[in-house]
CSV table of C-alpha atoms and ligand atoms in Angstrom, one decimal:
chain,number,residue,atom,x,y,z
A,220,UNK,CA,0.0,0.0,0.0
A,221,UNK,CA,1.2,3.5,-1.0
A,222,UNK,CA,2.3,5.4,1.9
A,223,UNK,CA,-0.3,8.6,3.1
A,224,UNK,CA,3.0,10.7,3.4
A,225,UNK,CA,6.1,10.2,1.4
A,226,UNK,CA,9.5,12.4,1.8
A,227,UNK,CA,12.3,11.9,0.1
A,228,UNK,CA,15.4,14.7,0.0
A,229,UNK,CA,13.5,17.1,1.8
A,230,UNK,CA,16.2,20.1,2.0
A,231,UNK,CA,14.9,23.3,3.7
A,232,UNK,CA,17.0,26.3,3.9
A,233,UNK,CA,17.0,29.9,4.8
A,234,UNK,CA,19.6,31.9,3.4
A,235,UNK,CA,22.3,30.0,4.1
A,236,UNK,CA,21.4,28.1,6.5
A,237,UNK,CA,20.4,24.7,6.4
A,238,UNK,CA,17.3,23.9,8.2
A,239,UNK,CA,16.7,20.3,7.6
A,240,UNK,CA,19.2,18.6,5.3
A,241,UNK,CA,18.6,15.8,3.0
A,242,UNK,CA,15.7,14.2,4.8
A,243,UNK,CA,13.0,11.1,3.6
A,244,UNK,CA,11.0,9.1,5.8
A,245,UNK,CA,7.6,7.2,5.4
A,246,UNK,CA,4.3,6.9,7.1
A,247,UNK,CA,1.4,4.8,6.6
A,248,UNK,CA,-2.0,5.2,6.3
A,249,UNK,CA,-3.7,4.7,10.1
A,250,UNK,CA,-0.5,5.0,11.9
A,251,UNK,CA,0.5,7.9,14.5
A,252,UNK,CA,4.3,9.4,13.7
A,253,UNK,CA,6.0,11.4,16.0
A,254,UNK,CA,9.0,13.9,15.1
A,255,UNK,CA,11.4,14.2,18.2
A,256,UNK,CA,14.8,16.3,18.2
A,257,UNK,CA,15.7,19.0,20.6
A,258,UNK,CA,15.0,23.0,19.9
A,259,UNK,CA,15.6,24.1,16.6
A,260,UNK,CA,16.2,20.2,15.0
A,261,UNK,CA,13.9,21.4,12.3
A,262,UNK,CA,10.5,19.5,13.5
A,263,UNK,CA,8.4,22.8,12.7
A,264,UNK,CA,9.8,23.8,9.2
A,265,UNK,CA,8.8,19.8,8.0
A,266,UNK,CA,5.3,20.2,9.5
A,267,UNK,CA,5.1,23.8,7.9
A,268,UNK,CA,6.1,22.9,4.5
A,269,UNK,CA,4.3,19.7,4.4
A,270,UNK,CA,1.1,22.1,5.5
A,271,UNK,CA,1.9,23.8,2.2
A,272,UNK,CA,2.7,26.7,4.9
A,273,UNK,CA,6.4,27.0,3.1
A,274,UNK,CA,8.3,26.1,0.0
A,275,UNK,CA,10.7,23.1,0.5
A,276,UNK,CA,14.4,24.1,-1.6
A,277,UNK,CA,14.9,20.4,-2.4
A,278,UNK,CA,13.1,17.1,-2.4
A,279,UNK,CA,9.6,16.0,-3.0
A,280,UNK,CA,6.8,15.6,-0.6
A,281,UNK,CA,3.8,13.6,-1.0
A,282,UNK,CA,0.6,13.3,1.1
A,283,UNK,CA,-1.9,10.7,0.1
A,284,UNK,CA,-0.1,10.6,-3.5
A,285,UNK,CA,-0.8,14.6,-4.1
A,286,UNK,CA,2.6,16.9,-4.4
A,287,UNK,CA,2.7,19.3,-1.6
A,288,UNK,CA,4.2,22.1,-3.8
A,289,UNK,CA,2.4,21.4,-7.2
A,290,UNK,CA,-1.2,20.6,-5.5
A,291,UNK,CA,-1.4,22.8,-2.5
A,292,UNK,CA,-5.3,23.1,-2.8
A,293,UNK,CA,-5.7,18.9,-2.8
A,294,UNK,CA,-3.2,18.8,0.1
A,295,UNK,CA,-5.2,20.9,2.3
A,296,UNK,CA,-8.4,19.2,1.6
A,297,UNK,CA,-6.5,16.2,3.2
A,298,UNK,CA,-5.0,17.7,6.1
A,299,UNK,CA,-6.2,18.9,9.7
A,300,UNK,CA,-3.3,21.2,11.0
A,301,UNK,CA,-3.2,22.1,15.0
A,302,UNK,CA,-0.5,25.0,15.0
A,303,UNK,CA,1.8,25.3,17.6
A,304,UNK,CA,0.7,28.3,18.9
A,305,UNK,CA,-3.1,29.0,19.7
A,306,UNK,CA,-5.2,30.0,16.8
A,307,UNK,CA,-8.6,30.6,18.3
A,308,UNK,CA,-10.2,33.9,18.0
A,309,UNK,CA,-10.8,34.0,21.8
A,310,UNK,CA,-13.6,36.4,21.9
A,311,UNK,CA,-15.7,34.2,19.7
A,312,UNK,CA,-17.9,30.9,21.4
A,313,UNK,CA,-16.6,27.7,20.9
A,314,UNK,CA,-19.0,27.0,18.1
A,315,UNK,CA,-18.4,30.4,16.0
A,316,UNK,CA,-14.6,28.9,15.8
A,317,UNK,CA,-15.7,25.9,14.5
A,318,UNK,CA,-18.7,27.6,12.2
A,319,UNK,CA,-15.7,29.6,10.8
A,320,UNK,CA,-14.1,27.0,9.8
A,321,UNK,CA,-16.8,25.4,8.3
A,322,UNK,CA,-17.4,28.6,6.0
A,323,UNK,CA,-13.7,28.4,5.2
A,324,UNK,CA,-13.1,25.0,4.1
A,325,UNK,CA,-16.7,25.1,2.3
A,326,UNK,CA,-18.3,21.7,4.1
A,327,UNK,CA,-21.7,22.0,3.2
A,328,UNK,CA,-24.3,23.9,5.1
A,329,UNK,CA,-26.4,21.3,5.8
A,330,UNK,CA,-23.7,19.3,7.8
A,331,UNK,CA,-22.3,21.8,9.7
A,332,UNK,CA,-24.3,21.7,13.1
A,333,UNK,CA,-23.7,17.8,12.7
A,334,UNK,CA,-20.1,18.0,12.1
A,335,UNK,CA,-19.5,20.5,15.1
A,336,UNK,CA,-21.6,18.0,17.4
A,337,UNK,CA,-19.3,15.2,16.2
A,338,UNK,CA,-16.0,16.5,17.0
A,339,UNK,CA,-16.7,18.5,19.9
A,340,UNK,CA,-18.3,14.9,21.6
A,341,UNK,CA,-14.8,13.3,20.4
A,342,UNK,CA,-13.4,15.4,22.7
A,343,UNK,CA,-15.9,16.0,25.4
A,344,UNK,CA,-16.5,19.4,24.8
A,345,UNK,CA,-20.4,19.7,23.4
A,346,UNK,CA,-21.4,21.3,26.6
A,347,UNK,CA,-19.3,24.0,26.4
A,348,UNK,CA,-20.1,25.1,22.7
A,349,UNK,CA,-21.8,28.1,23.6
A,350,UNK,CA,-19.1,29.6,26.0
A,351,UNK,CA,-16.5,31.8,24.8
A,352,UNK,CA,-13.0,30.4,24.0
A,353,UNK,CA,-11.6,33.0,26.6
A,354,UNK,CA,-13.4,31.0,29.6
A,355,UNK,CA,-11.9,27.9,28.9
A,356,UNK,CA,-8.7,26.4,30.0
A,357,UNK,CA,-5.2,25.8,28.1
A,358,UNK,CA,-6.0,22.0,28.0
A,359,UNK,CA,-9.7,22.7,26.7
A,360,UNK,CA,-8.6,25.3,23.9
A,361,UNK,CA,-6.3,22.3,22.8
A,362,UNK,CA,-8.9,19.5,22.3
A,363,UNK,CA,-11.0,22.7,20.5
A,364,UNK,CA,-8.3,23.3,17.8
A,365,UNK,CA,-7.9,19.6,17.6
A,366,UNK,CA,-12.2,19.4,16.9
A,367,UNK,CA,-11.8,22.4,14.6
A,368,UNK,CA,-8.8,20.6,12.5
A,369,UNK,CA,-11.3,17.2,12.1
A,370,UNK,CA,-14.4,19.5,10.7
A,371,UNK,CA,-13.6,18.9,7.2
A,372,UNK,CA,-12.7,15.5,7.3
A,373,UNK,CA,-9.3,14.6,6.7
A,374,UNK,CA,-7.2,11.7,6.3
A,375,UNK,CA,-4.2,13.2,8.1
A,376,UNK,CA,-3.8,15.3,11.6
A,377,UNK,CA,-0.5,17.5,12.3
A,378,UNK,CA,0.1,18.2,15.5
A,379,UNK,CA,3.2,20.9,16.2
A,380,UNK,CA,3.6,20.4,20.4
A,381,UNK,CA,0.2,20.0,20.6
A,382,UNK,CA,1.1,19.7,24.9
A,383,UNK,CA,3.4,22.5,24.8
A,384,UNK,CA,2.2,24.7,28.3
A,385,UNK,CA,0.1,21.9,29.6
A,386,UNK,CA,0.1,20.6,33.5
A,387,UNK,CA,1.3,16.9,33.0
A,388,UNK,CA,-2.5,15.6,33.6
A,389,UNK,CA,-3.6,17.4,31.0
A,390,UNK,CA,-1.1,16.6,28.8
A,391,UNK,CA,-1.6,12.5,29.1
A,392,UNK,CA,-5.5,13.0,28.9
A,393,UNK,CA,-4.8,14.9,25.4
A,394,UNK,CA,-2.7,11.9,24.0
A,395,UNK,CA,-5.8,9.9,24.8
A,396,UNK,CA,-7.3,12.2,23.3
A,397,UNK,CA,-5.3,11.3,20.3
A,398,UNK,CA,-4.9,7.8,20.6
A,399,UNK,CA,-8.5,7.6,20.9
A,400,UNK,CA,-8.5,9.1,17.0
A,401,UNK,CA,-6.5,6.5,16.0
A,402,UNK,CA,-8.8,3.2,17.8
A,403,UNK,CA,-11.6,4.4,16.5
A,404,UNK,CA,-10.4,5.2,12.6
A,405,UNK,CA,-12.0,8.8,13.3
A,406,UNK,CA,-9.9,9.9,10.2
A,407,UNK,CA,-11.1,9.6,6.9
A,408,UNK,CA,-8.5,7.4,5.2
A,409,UNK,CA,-8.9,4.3,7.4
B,592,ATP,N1,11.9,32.0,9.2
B,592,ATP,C1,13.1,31.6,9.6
B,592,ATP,N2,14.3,32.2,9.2
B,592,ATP,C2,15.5,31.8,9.5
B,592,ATP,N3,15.7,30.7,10.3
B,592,ATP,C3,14.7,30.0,10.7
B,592,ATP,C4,13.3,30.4,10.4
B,592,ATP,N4,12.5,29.5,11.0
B,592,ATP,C5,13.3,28.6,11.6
B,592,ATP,N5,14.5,28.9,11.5
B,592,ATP,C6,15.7,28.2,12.0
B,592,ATP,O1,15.6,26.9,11.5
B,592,ATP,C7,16.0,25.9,12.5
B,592,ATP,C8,14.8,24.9,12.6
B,592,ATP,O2,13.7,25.6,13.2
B,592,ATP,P1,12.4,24.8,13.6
B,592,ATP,O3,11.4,25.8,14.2
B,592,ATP,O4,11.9,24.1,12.4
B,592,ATP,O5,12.8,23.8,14.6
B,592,ATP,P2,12.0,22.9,15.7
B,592,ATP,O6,12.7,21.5,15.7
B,592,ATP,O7,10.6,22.9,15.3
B,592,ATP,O8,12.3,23.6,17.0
B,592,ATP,P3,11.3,23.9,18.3
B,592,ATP,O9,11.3,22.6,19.1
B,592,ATP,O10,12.0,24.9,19.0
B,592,ATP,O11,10.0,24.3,17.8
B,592,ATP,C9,16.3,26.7,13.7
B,592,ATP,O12,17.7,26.8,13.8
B,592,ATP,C10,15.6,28.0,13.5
B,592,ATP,O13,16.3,29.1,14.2
């Protein structure tokens, strides 16, 4: 089977300096990858140009057979991204966030109050849809932006330090969180 994301070469530099040098991996369809490395080992500027976020300077990229700089449009219908740093509009309600979305990524009005129930039950949050992001907690905000990357369906999650600033509880319930996408073939490819 044809792996969801292919890499090979992946060469990423600014200026003069190398970023990420020379890089291919694999990953297959209904699997969870991790990046580790230490501050500055490049993790963010893979995820970013594999978000079609920036322009690789060598290599080719792949997800789910589409060319992440020749197809950006069909890449991002395939991809959720969760950013690592927090992308709500705070002053808006849980479910304006998420309606947003919807309007952006053009899922079909019909669906939408279905969808937004769906992913905010995934991660325990449908009684909280009508309260302003600014009320809720780092840890809650998280498992939002992870609901609001799932609206449109698609067959691969990013995840930049999606724990970064949580209290270790937290952090373990939102790998659950996670895991739990995985068990139950929540994304679209499996
Ligand atoms: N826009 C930029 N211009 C110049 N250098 C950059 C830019 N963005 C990142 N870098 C450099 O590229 C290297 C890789 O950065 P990157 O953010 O991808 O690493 P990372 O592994 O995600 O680190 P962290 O764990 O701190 O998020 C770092 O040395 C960083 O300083």
């Amino acid at each position: 089977m044809q792996p969801i994301i292919e890499v090979k070469n992946y060469t990423k530099k600014y200026g003069d300096f190398t970023a990420v040098d020379n890089v291919s991996f694999d990953v297959e369809e209904g699997s969870i990858f991790a990046f580790l490395g230490p501050n500055g080992a490049g993790k963010s500027t893979t995820i970013n140009t594999l978000c079609t976020m920036m322009e690789k300077t060598a290599g080719t990229l792949w997800i789910d057979g589409k060319d992440v700089s020749t197809e950006k449009d069909a890449v991002r219908e395939v991809i959720g991204v969760v950013f690592q740093s927090q992308t709500l509009d705070e002053k808006m309600t849980v479910s304006e966030n998420l309606n947003m979305h919807c309007v952006f990524y053009k899922v079909p009005k019909h669906e939408v109050k279905q969808r937004i129930h769906f992913v905010l039950n995934l991660v325990d949050l449908l009684h909280w849809q009508n309260k302003r992001v600014s009320s809720l907690s780092g840890g809650m905000k998280r498992r939002v932006e992870i609901a609001r990357a799932l609206l449109h369906y698609p067959k691969v999650l990013f995840l930049d330090e999606p724990t970064t600033g949580l209290d270790p509880q937290t952090r373990n319930r939102m790998w659950e969180y996670i895991t739990r996408l995985q068990k139950e073939k929540i994304l679209r490819s499996f």
